[in-house]
mmCIF file of C-alpha atoms and ligand atoms in Angstrom:
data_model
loop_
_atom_site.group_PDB
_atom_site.id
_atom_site.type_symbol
_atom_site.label_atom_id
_atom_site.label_comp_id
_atom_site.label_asym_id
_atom_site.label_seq_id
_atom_site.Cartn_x
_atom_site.Cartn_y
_atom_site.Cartn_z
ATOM 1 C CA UNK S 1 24.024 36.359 165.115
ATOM 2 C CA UNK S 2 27.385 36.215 165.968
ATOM 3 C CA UNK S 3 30.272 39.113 165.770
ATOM 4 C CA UNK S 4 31.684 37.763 163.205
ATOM 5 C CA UNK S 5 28.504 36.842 161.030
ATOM 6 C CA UNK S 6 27.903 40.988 161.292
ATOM 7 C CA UNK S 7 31.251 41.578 160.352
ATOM 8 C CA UNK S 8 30.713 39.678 157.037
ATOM 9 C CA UNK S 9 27.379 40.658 156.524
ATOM 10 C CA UNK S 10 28.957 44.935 156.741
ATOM 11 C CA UNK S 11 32.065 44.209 154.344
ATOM 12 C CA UNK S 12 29.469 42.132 151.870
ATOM 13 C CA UNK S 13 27.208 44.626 152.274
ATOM 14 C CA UNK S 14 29.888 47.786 151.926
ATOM 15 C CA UNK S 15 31.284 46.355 148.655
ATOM 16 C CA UNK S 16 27.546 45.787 147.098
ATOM 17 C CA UNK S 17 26.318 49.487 148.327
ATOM 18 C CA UNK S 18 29.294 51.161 147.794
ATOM 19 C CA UNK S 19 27.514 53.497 145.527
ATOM 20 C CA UNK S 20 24.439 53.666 147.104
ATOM 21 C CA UNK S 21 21.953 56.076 145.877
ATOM 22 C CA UNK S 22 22.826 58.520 148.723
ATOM 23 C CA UNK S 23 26.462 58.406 147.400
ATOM 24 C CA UNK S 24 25.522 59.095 144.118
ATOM 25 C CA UNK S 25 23.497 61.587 145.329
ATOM 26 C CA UNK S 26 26.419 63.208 146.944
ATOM 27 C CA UNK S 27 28.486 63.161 143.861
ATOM 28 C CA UNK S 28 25.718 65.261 141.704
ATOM 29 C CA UNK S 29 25.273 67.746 144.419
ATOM 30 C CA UNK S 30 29.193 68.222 144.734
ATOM 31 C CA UNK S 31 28.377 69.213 140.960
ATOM 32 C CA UNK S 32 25.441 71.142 141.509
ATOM 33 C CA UNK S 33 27.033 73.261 144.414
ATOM 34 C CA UNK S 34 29.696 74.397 141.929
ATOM 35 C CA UNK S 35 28.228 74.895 138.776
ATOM 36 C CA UNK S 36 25.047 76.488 137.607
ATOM 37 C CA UNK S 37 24.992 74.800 134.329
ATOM 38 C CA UNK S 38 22.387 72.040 134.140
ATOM 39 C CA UNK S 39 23.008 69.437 131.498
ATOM 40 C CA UNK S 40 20.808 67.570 129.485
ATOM 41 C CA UNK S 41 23.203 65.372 127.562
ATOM 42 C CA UNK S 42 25.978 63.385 128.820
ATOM 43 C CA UNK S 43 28.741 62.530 126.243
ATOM 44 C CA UNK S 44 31.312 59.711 127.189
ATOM 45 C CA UNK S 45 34.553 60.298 125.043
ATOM 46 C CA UNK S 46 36.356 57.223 123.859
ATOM 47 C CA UNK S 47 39.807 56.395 123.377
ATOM 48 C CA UNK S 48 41.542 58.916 121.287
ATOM 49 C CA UNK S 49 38.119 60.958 121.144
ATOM 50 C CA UNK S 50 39.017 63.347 124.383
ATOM 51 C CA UNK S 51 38.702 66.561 122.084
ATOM 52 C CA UNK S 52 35.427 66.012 121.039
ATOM 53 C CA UNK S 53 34.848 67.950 124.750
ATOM 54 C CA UNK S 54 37.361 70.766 122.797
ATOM 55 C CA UNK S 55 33.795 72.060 121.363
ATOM 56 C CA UNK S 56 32.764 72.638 124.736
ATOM 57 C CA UNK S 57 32.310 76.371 125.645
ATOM 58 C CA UNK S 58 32.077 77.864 128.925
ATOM 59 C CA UNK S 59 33.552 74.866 130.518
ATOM 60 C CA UNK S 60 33.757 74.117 133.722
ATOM 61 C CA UNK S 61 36.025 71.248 134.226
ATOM 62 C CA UNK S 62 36.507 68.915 137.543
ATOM 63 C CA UNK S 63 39.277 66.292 137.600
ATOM 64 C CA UNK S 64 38.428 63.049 138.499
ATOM 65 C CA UNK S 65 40.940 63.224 141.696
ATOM 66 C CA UNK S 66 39.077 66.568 142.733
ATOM 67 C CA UNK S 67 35.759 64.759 142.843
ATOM 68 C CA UNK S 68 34.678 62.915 146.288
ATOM 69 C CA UNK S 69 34.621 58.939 146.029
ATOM 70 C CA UNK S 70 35.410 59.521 142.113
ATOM 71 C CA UNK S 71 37.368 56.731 140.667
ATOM 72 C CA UNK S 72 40.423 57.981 138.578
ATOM 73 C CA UNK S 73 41.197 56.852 134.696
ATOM 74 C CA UNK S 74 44.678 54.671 134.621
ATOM 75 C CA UNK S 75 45.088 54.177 131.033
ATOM 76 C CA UNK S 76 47.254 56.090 128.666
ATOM 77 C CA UNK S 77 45.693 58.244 126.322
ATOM 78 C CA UNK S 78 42.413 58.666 128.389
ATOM 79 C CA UNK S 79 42.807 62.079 130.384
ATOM 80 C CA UNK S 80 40.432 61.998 133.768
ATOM 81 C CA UNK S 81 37.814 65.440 133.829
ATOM 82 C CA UNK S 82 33.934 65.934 133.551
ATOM 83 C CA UNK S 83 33.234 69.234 131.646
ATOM 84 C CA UNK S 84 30.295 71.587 132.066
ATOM 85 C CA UNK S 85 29.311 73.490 129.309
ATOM 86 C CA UNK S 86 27.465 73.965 126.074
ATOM 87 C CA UNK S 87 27.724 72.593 123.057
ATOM 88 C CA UNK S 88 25.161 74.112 120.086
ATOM 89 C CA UNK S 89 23.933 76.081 122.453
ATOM 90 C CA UNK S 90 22.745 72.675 124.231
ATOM 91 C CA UNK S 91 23.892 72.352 128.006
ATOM 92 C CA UNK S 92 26.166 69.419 128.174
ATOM 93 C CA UNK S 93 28.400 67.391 130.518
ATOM 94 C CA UNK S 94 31.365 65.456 129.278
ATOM 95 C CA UNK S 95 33.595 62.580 130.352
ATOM 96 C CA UNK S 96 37.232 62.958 128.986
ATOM 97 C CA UNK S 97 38.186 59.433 130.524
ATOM 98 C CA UNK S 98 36.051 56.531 130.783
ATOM 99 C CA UNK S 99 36.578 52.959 133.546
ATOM 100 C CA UNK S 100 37.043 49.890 132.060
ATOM 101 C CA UNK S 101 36.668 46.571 133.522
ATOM 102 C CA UNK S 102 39.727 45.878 132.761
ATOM 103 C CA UNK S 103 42.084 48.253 135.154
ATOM 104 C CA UNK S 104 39.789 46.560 137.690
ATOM 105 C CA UNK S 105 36.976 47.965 138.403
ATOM 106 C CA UNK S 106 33.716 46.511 138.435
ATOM 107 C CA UNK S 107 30.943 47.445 135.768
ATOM 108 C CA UNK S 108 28.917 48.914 138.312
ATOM 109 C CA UNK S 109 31.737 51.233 139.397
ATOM 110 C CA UNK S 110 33.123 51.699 135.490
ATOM 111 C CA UNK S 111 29.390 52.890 134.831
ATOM 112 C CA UNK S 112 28.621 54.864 137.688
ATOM 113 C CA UNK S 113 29.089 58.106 136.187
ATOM 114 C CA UNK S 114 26.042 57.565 134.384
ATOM 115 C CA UNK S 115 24.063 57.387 137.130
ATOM 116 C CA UNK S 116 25.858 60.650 138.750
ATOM 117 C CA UNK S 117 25.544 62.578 135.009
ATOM 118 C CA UNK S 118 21.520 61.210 135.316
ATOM 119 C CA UNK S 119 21.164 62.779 138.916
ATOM 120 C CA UNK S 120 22.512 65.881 137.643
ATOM 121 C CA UNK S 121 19.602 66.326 135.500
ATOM 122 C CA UNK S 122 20.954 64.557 131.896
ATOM 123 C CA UNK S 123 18.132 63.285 129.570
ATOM 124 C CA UNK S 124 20.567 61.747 127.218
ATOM 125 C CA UNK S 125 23.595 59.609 126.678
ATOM 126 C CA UNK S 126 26.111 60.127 123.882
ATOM 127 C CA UNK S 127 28.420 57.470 124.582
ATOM 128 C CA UNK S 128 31.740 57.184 122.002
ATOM 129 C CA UNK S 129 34.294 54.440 121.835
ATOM 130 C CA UNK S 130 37.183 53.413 119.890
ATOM 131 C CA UNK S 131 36.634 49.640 118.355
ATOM 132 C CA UNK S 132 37.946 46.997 116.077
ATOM 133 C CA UNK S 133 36.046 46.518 112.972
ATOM 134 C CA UNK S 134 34.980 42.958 112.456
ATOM 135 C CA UNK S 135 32.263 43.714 109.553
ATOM 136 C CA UNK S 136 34.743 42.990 106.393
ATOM 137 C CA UNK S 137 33.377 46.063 104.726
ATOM 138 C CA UNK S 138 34.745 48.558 107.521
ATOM 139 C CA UNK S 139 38.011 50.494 106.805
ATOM 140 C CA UNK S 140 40.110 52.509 109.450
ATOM 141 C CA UNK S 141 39.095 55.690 110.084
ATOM 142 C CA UNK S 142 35.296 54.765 109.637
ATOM 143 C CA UNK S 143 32.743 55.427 112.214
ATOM 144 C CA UNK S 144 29.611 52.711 112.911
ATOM 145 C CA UNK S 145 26.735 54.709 114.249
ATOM 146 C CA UNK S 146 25.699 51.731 117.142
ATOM 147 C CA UNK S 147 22.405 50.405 116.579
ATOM 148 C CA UNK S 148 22.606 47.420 119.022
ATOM 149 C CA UNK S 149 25.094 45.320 121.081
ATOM 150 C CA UNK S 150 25.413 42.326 122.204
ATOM 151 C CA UNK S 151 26.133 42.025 126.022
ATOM 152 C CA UNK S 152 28.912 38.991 125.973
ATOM 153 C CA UNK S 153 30.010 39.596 129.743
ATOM 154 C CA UNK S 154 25.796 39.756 130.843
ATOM 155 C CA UNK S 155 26.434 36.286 129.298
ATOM 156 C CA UNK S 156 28.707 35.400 131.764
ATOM 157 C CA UNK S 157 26.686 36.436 134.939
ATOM 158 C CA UNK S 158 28.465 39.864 135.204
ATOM 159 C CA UNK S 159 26.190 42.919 135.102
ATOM 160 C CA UNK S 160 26.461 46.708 136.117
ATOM 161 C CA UNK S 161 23.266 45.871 137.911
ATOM 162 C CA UNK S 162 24.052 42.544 139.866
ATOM 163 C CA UNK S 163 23.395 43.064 143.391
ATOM 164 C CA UNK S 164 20.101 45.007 145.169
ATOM 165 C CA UNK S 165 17.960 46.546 142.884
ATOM 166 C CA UNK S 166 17.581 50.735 143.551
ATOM 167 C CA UNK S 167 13.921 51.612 141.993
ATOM 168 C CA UNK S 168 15.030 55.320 142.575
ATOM 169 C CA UNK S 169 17.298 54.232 139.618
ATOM 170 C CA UNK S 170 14.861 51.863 137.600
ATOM 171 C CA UNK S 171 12.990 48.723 137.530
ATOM 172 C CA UNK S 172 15.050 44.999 138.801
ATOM 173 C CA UNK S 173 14.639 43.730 134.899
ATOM 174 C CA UNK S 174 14.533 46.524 132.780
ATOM 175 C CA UNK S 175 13.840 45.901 128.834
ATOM 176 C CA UNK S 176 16.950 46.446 126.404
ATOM 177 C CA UNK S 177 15.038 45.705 123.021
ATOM 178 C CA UNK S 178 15.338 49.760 122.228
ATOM 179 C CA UNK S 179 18.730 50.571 124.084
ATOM 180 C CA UNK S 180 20.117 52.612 121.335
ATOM 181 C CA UNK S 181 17.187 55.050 120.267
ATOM 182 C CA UNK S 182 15.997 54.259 116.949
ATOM 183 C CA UNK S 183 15.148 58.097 116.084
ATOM 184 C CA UNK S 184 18.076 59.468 117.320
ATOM 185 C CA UNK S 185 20.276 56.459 114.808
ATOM 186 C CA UNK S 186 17.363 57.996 111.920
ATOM 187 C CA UNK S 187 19.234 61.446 112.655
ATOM 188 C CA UNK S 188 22.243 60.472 112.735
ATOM 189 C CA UNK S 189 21.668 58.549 109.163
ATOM 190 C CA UNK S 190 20.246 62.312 107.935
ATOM 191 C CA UNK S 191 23.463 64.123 109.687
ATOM 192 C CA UNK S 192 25.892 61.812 108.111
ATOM 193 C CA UNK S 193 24.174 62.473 104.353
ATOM 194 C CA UNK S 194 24.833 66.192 105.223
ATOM 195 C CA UNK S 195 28.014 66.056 106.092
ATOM 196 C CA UNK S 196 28.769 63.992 103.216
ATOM 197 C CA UNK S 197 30.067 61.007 104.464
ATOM 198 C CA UNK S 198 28.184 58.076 103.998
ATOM 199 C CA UNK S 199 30.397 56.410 101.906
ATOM 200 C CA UNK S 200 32.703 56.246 105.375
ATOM 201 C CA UNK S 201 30.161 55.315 107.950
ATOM 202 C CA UNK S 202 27.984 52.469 108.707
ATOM 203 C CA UNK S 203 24.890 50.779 111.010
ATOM 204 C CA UNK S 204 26.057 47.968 113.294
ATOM 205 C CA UNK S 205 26.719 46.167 116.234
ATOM 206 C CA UNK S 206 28.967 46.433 118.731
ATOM 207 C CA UNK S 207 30.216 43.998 121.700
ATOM 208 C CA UNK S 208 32.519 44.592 124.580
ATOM 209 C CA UNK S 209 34.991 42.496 126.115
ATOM 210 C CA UNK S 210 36.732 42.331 129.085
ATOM 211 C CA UNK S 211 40.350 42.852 128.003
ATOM 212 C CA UNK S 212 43.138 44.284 128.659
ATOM 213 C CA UNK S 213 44.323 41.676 125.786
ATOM 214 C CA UNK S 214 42.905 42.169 122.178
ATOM 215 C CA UNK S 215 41.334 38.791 120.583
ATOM 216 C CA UNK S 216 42.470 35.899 118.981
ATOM 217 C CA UNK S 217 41.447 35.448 115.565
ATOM 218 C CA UNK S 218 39.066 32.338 116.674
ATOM 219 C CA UNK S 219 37.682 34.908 118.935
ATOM 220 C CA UNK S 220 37.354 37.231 116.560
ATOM 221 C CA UNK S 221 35.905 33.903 113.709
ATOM 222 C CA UNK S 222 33.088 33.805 116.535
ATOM 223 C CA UNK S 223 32.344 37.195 117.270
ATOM 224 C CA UNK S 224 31.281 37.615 113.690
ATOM 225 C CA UNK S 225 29.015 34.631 113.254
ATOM 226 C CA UNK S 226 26.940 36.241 115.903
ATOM 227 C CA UNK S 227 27.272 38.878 113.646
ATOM 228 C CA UNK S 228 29.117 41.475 115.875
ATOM 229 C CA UNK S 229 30.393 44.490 113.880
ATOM 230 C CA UNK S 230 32.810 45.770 116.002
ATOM 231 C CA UNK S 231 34.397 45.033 119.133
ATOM 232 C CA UNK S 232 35.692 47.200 121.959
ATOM 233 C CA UNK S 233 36.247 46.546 125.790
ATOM 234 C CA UNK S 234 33.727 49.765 127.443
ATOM 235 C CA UNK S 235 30.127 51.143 126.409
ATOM 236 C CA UNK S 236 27.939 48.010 126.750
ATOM 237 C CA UNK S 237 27.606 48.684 130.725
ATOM 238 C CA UNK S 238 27.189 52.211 130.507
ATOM 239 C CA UNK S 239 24.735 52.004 128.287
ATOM 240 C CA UNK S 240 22.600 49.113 130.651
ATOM 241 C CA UNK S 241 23.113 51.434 133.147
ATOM 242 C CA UNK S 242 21.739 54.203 131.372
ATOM 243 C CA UNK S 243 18.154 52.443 130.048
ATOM 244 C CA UNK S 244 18.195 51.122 133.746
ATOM 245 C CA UNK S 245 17.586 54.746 134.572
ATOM 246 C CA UNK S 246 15.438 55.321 131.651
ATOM 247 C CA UNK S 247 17.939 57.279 129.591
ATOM 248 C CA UNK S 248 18.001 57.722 125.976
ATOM 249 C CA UNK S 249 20.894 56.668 124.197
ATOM 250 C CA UNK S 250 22.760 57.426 121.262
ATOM 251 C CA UNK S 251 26.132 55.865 120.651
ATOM 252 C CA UNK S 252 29.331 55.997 117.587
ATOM 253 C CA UNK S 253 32.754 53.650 117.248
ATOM 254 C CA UNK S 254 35.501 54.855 115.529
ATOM 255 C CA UNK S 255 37.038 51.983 114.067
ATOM 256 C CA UNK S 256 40.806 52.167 114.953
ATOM 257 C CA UNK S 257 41.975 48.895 113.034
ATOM 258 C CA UNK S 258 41.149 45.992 111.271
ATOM 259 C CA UNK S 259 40.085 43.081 113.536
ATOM 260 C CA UNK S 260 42.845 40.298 112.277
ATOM 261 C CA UNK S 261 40.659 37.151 111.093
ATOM 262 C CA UNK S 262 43.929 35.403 109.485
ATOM 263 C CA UNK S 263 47.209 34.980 111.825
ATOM 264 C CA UNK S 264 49.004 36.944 109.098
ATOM 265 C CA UNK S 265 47.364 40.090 109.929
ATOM 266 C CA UNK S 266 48.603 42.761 111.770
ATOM 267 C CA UNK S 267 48.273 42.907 115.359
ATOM 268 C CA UNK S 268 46.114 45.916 117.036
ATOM 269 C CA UNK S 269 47.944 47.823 119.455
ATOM 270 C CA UNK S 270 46.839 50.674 121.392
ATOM 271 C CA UNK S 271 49.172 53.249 120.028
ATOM 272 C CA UNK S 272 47.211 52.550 116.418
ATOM 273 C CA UNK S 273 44.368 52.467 118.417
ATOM 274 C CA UNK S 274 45.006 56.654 120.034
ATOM 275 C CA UNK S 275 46.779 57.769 116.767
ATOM 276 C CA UNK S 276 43.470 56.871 114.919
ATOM 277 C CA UNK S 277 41.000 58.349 117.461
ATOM 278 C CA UNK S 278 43.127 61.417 117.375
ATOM 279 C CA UNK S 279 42.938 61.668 113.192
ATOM 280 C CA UNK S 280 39.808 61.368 112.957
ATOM 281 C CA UNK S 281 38.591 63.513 116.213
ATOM 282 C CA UNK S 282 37.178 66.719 113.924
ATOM 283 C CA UNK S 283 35.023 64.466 112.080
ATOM 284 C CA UNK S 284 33.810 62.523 115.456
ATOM 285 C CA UNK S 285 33.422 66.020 116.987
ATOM 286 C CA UNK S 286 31.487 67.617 114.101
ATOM 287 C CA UNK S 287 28.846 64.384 114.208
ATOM 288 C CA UNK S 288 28.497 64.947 117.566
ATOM 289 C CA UNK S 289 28.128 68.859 117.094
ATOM 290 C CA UNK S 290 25.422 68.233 114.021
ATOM 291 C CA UNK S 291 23.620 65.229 116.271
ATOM 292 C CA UNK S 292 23.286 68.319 119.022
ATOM 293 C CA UNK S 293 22.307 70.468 116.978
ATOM 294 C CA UNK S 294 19.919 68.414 115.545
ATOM 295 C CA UNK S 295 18.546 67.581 118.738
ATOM 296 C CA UNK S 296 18.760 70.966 120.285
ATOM 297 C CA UNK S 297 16.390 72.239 117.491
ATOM 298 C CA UNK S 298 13.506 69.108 118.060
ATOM 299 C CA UNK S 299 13.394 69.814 121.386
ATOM 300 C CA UNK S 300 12.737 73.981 121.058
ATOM 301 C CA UNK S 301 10.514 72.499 118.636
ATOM 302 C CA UNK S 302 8.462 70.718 120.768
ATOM 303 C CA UNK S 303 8.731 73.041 123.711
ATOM 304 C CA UNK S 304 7.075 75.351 120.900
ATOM 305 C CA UNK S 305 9.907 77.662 121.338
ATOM 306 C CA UNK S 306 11.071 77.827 117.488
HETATM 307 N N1 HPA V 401 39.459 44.781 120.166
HETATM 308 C C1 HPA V 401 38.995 45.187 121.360
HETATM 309 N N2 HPA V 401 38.964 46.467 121.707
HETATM 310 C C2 HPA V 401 39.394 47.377 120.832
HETATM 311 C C3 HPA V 401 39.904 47.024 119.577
HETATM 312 C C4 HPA V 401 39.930 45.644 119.235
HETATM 313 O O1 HPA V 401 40.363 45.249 118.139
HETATM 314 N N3 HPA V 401 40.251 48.173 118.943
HETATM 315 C C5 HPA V 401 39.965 49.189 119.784
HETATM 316 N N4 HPA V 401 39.448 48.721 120.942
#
């Protein structure tokens, strides 16, 4: 082999491991050295949705520059921190700022959080975003409890888990059939009855998309005879790579506008998109309070603590 076949074969091989499991590794025990609080659910805040970690007590809060081979959030209205803490009594970890594909990161490096939250001992995934509604019945303001998606960039060859397989993480083709957990939607169909809001929430599916750019309206024509409910441009990768690593996952849109199926309709904009997220955070936040809670008691339950 020559010199310069070994020099290719290092940078290939640098770019594909560049969050090996070691460096993963590294990142959770730069967590567990400074904290004693030891999650069990890991909550991914979407645009807009940042004070949904407000709830949080006893935090403990890193910034994503203040965390070794972290990547750091470039988009407006996303803040970058992971926050410690509990939540209903529940210990928690939160991610105010999420990575998108499109500021240019890959999908395994926009999702590799999850596998750092999952090394620090999480069980579950509460993932949030901010979305479009596509379903003709959904109105502003309204949240779709996720209860599948459709993986549109997987379609195009690009997956969070392209490149070497890491067992330590999960199996080479691991099953999506049950991403989001069907008991935990059940609960969240009970929580929403509670609270009283049923009338404002729905059952769906969501896609992402690469963006920056929002859709077209033939785009959008498509999207919804493959019956897509709601379209945003994050989640589907983080939650791959969280049933990769046998994670269970519960997951909410807020739907920030209208998706435009006529050229005569408004345009979305991100501005709508934040000033939504932001009036409808308490409600987000007190689903994903009652969901905790909820899930906080099952589990005394079955540790036969209650
Ligand atoms: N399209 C894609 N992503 C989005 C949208 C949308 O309409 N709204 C919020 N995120």
């Amino acid at each position: 082999m020559t010199y310069l076949n070994i020099l290719i074969l290092l940078l290939f091989s640098s770019s594909l491991s560049s969050y090996s499991y070691e460096l993963i590794k590294e990142i959770a025990d730069f967590f567990l050295e400074r904290t004693s609080i030891r999650p069990k659910i890991g909550i991914i805040c979407g645009s807009g949705l940042n004070s949904l970690a407000d709830h949080i007590t006893d935090a403990e809060a890193f910034e994503y520059e203040s965390i070794p081979n972290f990547p750091v959030s470039t988009v407006e209205g996303h803040v970058g921190r992971m926050i410690f803490g509990y939540l209903e009594d529940m210990p928690v970890v939160a991610m105010q700022g999420r990575f998108h594909y499109y500021e240019g990161y890959p999908l395994a490096k926009c999702s590799m959080p999850v596998r750092v939250m999952k090394l620090v001992g999480i069980k579950y995934l509460f993932a949030t975003n901010a979305a479009g509604g596509l379903n003709p019945k959904y109105k502003v303001g309204d949240i779709m409890i996720v209860r599948d998606h459709i993986n549109i960039m997987g379609f195009a060859g690009n997956s969070p888990l392209q490149g070497p397989n890491n067992p330590r993480f999960g199996p080479r083709f691991p099953p999506m059939t049950n991403a989001y957990d069907r008991h935990l939607v059940r609960k969240a169909r009970k929580v929403v009855r509670d609270m009283g809001i049923e009338n404002d929430v729905h059952e769906g599916v969501y896609t992402c998309l690469g963006g920056p750019n929002y859709e077209t309206v033939a785009e959008f024509k498509m999207l919804r005879i493959i019956s897509v409910d709601a379209v945003g441009m994050s989640m589907v990768h983080e939650v791959i790579t969280a049933r990769h690593c046998d994670l269970t996952v519960f997951a909410f849109s807020l739907i920030t506008n209208k998706c435009a199926t006529d050229s005569s309709e408004e345009d979305a904009n991100h501005e709508e998109v934040v000033m939504v997220g932001k009036s409808r955070q308490a409600i987000c936040g007190e689903l994903m309070c009652r969901m905790i809670r909820e899930l906080a008691a099952e589990v005394q339950e079955k540790n036969g603590t209650k």
